[in-house]
Amino acid sequence: MTAPAEITPPEGFIKSQGRGDFSTINGPYYHRAEQQEGLTQQAFFAEQRHANGLGLVHGGMLTAFLDGLLAAAVWRETQTRSVTIHLSVDFLHMARIGEWVMGDARVTRATRDVAFVEGRAYVGGHDVVRASGVFKLMHRRAR
């Protein structure tokens, strides 16, 4: 199954812009226009190009989605760009072509230099992937 020419995102979600070439090529990604307090929410529509040889959403796609989602939660909470130091991913269930993969993440703790984040991706009523990460906050150096 391929995506329709015009994908209608879930209610309250809009297409994300300016995420860099990697995310642009692998997306499109969508985010909730009005985020809940402390929660960052994103989604993508699983297309054939996101699938592995079994016709399921590839683990690499799910991992990339979660990495970007957790990083977005860090940005939202700290207003600081970050890079991934550590990412732990647990695969719990399958996502299939033609499904909306939804995700939410929240920062559990932030210091001056690092942020700790937890998130999940889910389809319908079941979690597909859970992740936790540690992100280095990238402060601008004085010149």
PDB file of C-alpha atoms in Angstrom:
ATOM      1  CA  MET A   1       0.000   0.000   0.000  1.00  0.00           C
ATOM      2  CA  THR A   2       1.302   3.441  -0.843  1.00  0.00           C
ATOM      3  CA  ALA A   3       0.316   6.715   0.714  1.00  0.00           C
ATOM      4  CA  PRO A   4      -2.404   8.776  -0.918  1.00  0.00           C
ATOM      5  CA  ALA A   5      -1.194  11.866  -2.779  1.00  0.00           C
ATOM      6  CA  GLU A   6      -2.530  14.060   0.024  1.00  0.00           C
ATOM      7  CA  ILE A   7      -2.246  12.455   3.432  1.00  0.00           C
ATOM      8  CA  THR A   8      -4.732  13.705   5.982  1.00  0.00           C
ATOM      9  CA  PRO A   9      -2.951  13.678   9.338  1.00  0.00           C
ATOM     10  CA  PRO A  10      -4.671  12.747  12.578  1.00  0.00           C
ATOM     11  CA  GLU A  11      -6.807  15.490  14.088  1.00  0.00           C
ATOM     12  CA  GLY A  12      -4.709  18.243  15.648  1.00  0.00           C
ATOM     13  CA  PHE A  13      -1.514  17.319  13.751  1.00  0.00           C
ATOM     14  CA  ILE A  14       0.256  19.418  11.102  1.00  0.00           C
ATOM     15  CA  LYS A  15       3.168  18.664   8.778  1.00  0.00           C
ATOM     16  CA  SER A  16       6.568  19.412  10.343  1.00  0.00           C
ATOM     17  CA  GLN A  17       9.006  21.668   8.493  1.00  0.00           C
ATOM     18  CA  GLY A  18      12.743  22.385   8.713  1.00  0.00           C
ATOM     19  CA  ARG A  19      13.857  19.091  10.239  1.00  0.00           C
ATOM     20  CA  GLY A  20      16.903  18.569   8.036  1.00  0.00           C
ATOM     21  CA  ASP A  21      17.527  16.409   4.989  1.00  0.00           C
ATOM     22  CA  PHE A  22      17.517  13.026   6.759  1.00  0.00           C
ATOM     23  CA  SER A  23      14.088  13.591   8.296  1.00  0.00           C
ATOM     24  CA  THR A  24      12.723  15.201   5.137  1.00  0.00           C
ATOM     25  CA  ILE A  25      13.710  12.170   3.058  1.00  0.00           C
ATOM     26  CA  ASN A  26      12.425   9.653   5.613  1.00  0.00           C
ATOM     27  CA  GLY A  27       9.244  11.554   6.528  1.00  0.00           C
ATOM     28  CA  PRO A  28       7.110  13.379   6.198  1.00  0.00           C
ATOM     29  CA  TYR A  29       6.641  13.779   9.932  1.00  0.00           C
ATOM     30  CA  TYR A  30       3.756  15.532  11.626  1.00  0.00           C
ATOM     31  CA  HIS A  31       3.446  17.123  15.054  1.00  0.00           C
ATOM     32  CA  ARG A  32       0.573  18.142  17.271  1.00  0.00           C
ATOM     33  CA  ALA A  33      -0.003  21.841  16.681  1.00  0.00           C
ATOM     34  CA  GLU A  34      -0.885  22.486  20.321  1.00  0.00           C
ATOM     35  CA  GLN A  35       1.335  20.302  22.488  1.00  0.00           C
ATOM     36  CA  GLN A  36       0.172  19.224  25.930  1.00  0.00           C
ATOM     37  CA  GLU A  37       2.182  20.529  28.881  1.00  0.00           C
ATOM     38  CA  GLY A  38       5.426  18.551  29.106  1.00  0.00           C
ATOM     39  CA  LEU A  39       4.499  16.166  26.273  1.00  0.00           C
ATOM     40  CA  THR A  40       5.795  16.306  22.699  1.00  0.00           C
ATOM     41  CA  GLN A  41       3.716  14.419  20.128  1.00  0.00           C
ATOM     42  CA  GLN A  42       4.611  13.463  16.568  1.00  0.00           C
ATOM     43  CA  ALA A  43       3.442  10.980  13.927  1.00  0.00           C
ATOM     44  CA  PHE A  44       4.176   9.516  10.498  1.00  0.00           C
ATOM     45  CA  PHE A  45       2.151   7.514   7.994  1.00  0.00           C
ATOM     46  CA  ALA A  46       3.864   4.159   7.304  1.00  0.00           C
ATOM     47  CA  GLU A  47       4.485   3.768   3.584  1.00  0.00           C
ATOM     48  CA  GLN A  48       5.982   0.899   1.560  1.00  0.00           C
ATOM     49  CA  ARG A  49       9.374   2.633   1.599  1.00  0.00           C
ATOM     50  CA  HIS A  50       9.378   2.426   5.426  1.00  0.00           C
ATOM     51  CA  ALA A  51       8.999  -1.376   5.363  1.00  0.00           C
ATOM     52  CA  ASN A  52      11.400  -4.263   5.741  1.00  0.00           C
ATOM     53  CA  GLY A  53      11.295  -7.473   3.679  1.00  0.00           C
ATOM     54  CA  LEU A  54       8.415  -8.792   5.790  1.00  0.00           C
ATOM     55  CA  GLY A  55       6.222  -5.800   4.973  1.00  0.00           C
ATOM     56  CA  LEU A  56       6.463  -4.385   8.495  1.00  0.00           C
ATOM     57  CA  VAL A  57       7.773  -0.936   9.426  1.00  0.00           C
ATOM     58  CA  HIS A  58      11.562  -1.321   9.611  1.00  0.00           C
ATOM     59  CA  GLY A  59      13.172  -1.118  13.041  1.00  0.00           C
ATOM     60  CA  GLY A  60      15.596   1.496  11.719  1.00  0.00           C
ATOM     61  CA  MET A  61      12.687   3.719  10.704  1.00  0.00           C
ATOM     62  CA  LEU A  62      11.085   3.359  14.126  1.00  0.00           C
ATOM     63  CA  THR A  63      14.418   4.084  15.823  1.00  0.00           C
ATOM     64  CA  ALA A  64      15.030   7.193  13.708  1.00  0.00           C
ATOM     65  CA  PHE A  65      11.493   8.398  14.439  1.00  0.00           C
ATOM     66  CA  LEU A  66      11.972   7.934  18.198  1.00  0.00           C
ATOM     67  CA  ASP A  67      15.403   9.605  18.151  1.00  0.00           C
ATOM     68  CA  GLY A  68      13.918  12.686  16.464  1.00  0.00           C
ATOM     69  CA  LEU A  69      10.893  12.675  18.751  1.00  0.00           C
ATOM     70  CA  LEU A  70      13.031  12.546  21.894  1.00  0.00           C
ATOM     71  CA  ALA A  71      15.280  15.320  20.542  1.00  0.00           C
ATOM     72  CA  ALA A  72      12.186  17.437  19.827  1.00  0.00           C
ATOM     73  CA  ALA A  73      11.068  16.952  23.434  1.00  0.00           C
ATOM     74  CA  VAL A  74      14.488  18.165  24.606  1.00  0.00           C
ATOM     75  CA  TRP A  75      14.244  21.257  22.401  1.00  0.00           C
ATOM     76  CA  ARG A  76      10.743  22.008  23.612  1.00  0.00           C
ATOM     77  CA  GLU A  77      11.710  21.672  27.268  1.00  0.00           C
ATOM     78  CA  THR A  78      15.135  23.378  27.220  1.00  0.00           C
ATOM     79  CA  GLN A  79      15.088  25.595  24.091  1.00  0.00           C
ATOM     80  CA  THR A  80      18.576  24.206  23.428  1.00  0.00           C
ATOM     81  CA  ARG A  81      19.752  22.137  20.473  1.00  0.00           C
ATOM     82  CA  SER A  82      21.026  18.698  21.417  1.00  0.00           C
ATOM     83  CA  VAL A  83      22.702  15.562  20.123  1.00  0.00           C
ATOM     84  CA  THR A  84      22.086  11.986  21.152  1.00  0.00           C
ATOM     85  CA  ILE A  85      24.560  10.530  23.659  1.00  0.00           C
ATOM     86  CA  HIS A  86      22.646   7.324  24.362  1.00  0.00           C
ATOM     87  CA  LEU A  87      19.483   5.790  22.940  1.00  0.00           C
ATOM     88  CA  SER A  88      17.888   2.591  24.225  1.00  0.00           C
ATOM     89  CA  VAL A  89      15.051   1.110  22.161  1.00  0.00           C
ATOM     90  CA  ASP A  90      12.730  -1.753  23.046  1.00  0.00           C
ATOM     91  CA  PHE A  91      10.686  -3.262  20.208  1.00  0.00           C
ATOM     92  CA  LEU A  92       7.366  -4.477  21.575  1.00  0.00           C
ATOM     93  CA  HIS A  93       5.007  -4.968  18.659  1.00  0.00           C
ATOM     94  CA  MET A  94       4.730  -4.486  14.902  1.00  0.00           C
ATOM     95  CA  ALA A  95       3.623  -1.500  12.855  1.00  0.00           C
ATOM     96  CA  ARG A  96       2.360  -2.112   9.343  1.00  0.00           C
ATOM     97  CA  ILE A  97       2.219  -0.231   6.064  1.00  0.00           C
ATOM     98  CA  GLY A  98      -0.866   1.965   5.907  1.00  0.00           C
ATOM     99  CA  GLU A  99      -0.960   2.725   9.631  1.00  0.00           C
ATOM    100  CA  TRP A 100      -0.349   5.988  11.436  1.00  0.00           C
ATOM    101  CA  VAL A 101       2.548   5.563  13.846  1.00  0.00           C
ATOM    102  CA  MET A 102       2.022   7.991  16.699  1.00  0.00           C
ATOM    103  CA  GLY A 103       4.624   9.009  19.251  1.00  0.00           C
ATOM    104  CA  ASP A 104       4.936  10.939  22.461  1.00  0.00           C
ATOM    105  CA  ALA A 105       7.921  11.879  24.597  1.00  0.00           C
ATOM    106  CA  ARG A 106       8.777  13.849  27.697  1.00  0.00           C
ATOM    107  CA  VAL A 107      11.922  15.071  29.400  1.00  0.00           C
ATOM    108  CA  THR A 108      12.243  13.386  32.789  1.00  0.00           C
ATOM    109  CA  ARG A 109      15.236  15.434  33.949  1.00  0.00           C
ATOM    110  CA  ALA A 110      17.478  18.155  32.560  1.00  0.00           C
ATOM    111  CA  THR A 111      20.737  19.499  33.916  1.00  0.00           C
ATOM    112  CA  ARG A 112      22.863  22.271  32.472  1.00  0.00           C
ATOM    113  CA  ASP A 113      24.599  19.843  30.100  1.00  0.00           C
ATOM    114  CA  VAL A 114      22.348  16.826  29.539  1.00  0.00           C
ATOM    115  CA  ALA A 115      18.678  15.887  29.310  1.00  0.00           C
ATOM    116  CA  PHE A 116      17.069  12.533  30.019  1.00  0.00           C
ATOM    117  CA  VAL A 117      14.039  11.634  27.928  1.00  0.00           C
ATOM    118  CA  GLU A 118      11.475   8.835  27.616  1.00  0.00           C
ATOM    119  CA  GLY A 119       9.123   8.155  24.740  1.00  0.00           C
ATOM    120  CA  ARG A 120       7.049   5.643  22.876  1.00  0.00           C
ATOM    121  CA  ALA A 121       5.606   4.979  19.443  1.00  0.00           C
ATOM    122  CA  TYR A 122       2.243   3.315  19.177  1.00  0.00           C
ATOM    123  CA  VAL A 123      -0.404   2.231  16.701  1.00  0.00           C
ATOM    124  CA  GLY A 124      -3.991   2.110  17.856  1.00  0.00           C
ATOM    125  CA  GLY A 125      -4.075   0.847  21.398  1.00  0.00           C
ATOM    126  CA  HIS A 126      -0.686  -0.872  21.527  1.00  0.00           C
ATOM    127  CA  ASP A 127       2.873   0.338  22.035  1.00  0.00           C
ATOM    128  CA  VAL A 128       5.183  -0.588  19.162  1.00  0.00           C
ATOM    129  CA  VAL A 129       8.446   0.827  20.522  1.00  0.00           C
ATOM    130  CA  ARG A 130       9.586   2.395  23.778  1.00  0.00           C
ATOM    131  CA  ALA A 131      12.777   4.388  24.084  1.00  0.00           C
ATOM    132  CA  SER A 132      14.854   6.275  26.577  1.00  0.00           C
ATOM    133  CA  GLY A 133      17.691   8.585  25.770  1.00  0.00           C
ATOM    134  CA  VAL A 134      20.335  10.924  27.071  1.00  0.00           C
ATOM    135  CA  PHE A 135      21.009  14.072  25.039  1.00  0.00           C
ATOM    136  CA  LYS A 136      23.954  16.475  25.218  1.00  0.00           C
ATOM    137  CA  LEU A 137      22.773  20.074  25.302  1.00  0.00           C
ATOM    138  CA  MET A 138      24.742  22.113  22.769  1.00  0.00           C
ATOM    139  CA  HIS A 139      25.385  25.538  24.273  1.00  0.00           C
ATOM    140  CA  ARG A 140      26.891  28.184  22.010  1.00  0.00           C
ATOM    141  CA  ARG A 141      30.503  28.967  22.828  1.00  0.00           C
ATOM    142  CA  ALA A 142      31.519  32.531  23.517  1.00  0.00           C
ATOM    143  CA  ARG A 143      33.684  33.910  20.720  1.00  0.00           C
TER     144      ARG A 143
END
